[in-house]
mmCIF file of C-alpha atoms and ligand atoms in Angstrom:
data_model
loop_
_atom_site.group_PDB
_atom_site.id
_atom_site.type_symbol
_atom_site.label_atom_id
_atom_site.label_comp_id
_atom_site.label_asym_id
_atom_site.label_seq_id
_atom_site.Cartn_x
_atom_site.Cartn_y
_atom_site.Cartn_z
ATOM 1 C CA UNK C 1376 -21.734 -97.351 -49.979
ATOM 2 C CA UNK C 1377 -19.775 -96.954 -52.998
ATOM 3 C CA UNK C 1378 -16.377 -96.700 -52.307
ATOM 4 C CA UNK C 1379 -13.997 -97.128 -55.860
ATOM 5 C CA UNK C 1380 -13.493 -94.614 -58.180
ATOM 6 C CA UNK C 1381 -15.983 -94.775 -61.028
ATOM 7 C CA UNK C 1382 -12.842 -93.749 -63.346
ATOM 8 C CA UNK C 1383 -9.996 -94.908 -62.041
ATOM 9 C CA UNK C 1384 -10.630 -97.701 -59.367
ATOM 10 C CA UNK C 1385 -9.014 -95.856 -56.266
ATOM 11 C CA UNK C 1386 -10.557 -96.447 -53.185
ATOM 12 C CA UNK C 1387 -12.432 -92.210 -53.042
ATOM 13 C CA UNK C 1388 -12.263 -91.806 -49.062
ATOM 14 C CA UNK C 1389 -8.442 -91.429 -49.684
ATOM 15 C CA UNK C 1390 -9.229 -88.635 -51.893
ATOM 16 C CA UNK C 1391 -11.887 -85.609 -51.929
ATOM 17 C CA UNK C 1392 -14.985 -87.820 -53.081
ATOM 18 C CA UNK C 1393 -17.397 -86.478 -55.020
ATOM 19 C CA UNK C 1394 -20.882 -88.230 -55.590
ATOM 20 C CA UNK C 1395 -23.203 -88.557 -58.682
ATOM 21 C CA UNK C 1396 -26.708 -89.800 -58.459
ATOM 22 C CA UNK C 1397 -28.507 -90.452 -61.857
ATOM 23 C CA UNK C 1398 -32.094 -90.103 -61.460
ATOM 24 C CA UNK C 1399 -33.012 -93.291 -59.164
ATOM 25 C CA UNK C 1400 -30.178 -95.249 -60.467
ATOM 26 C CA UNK C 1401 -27.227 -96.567 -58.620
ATOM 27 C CA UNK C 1402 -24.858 -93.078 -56.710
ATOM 28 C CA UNK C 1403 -21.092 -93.223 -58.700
ATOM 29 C CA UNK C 1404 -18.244 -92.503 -56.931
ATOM 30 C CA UNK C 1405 -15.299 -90.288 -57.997
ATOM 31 C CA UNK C 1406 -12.108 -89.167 -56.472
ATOM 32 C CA UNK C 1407 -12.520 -85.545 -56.886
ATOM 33 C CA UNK C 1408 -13.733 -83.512 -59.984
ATOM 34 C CA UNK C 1409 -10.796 -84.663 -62.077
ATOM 35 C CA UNK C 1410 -11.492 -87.924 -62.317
ATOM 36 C CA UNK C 1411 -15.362 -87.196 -62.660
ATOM 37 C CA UNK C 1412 -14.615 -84.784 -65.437
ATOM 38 C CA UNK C 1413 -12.154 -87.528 -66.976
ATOM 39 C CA UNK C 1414 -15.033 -90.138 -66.945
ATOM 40 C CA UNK C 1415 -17.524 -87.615 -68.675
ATOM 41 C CA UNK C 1416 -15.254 -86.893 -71.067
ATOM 42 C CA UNK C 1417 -13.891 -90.548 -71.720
ATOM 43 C CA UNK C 1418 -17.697 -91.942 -72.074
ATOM 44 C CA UNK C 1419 -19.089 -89.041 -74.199
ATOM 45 C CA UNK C 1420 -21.461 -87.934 -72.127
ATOM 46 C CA UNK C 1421 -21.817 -84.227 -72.747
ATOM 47 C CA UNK C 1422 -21.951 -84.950 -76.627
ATOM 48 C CA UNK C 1423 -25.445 -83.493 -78.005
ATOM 49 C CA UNK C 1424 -27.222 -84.179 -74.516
ATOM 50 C CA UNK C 1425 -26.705 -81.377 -73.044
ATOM 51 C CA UNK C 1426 -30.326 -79.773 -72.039
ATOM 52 C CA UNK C 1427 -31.353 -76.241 -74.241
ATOM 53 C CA UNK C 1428 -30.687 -73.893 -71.337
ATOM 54 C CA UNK C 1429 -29.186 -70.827 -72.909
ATOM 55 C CA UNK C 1430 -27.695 -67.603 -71.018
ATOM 56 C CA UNK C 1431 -30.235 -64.693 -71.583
HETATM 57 ZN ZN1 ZN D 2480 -10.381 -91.583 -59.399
#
């Protein structure tokens, strides 16, 4: 089980953890949606990968 903060270390069952999974890779823990949202933004992640889904 992971159990630190992918972001900022904390121990997440203190918190309001949430969970990402990445295909069959290893499950990332996070705090709550700030510190998930602070991670994606810190590592880039959203930068020209996002998929071509466009609102009709
Ligand atoms: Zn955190």
């Amino acid at each position: 089980m992971p159990s630190s903060c992918e972001y900022c270390d904390s121990p997440v069952e203190r918190h309001d953890p949430v969970y990402v999974r990445e295909g069959e890779g290893r499950e990332r823990a996070f705090c709550n949606y700030a510190c998930l949202t602070s991670y994606v933004d810190e590592a880039g992640l959203t930068t020209g990968n996002c998929c071509e889904w466009s609102p009709t």
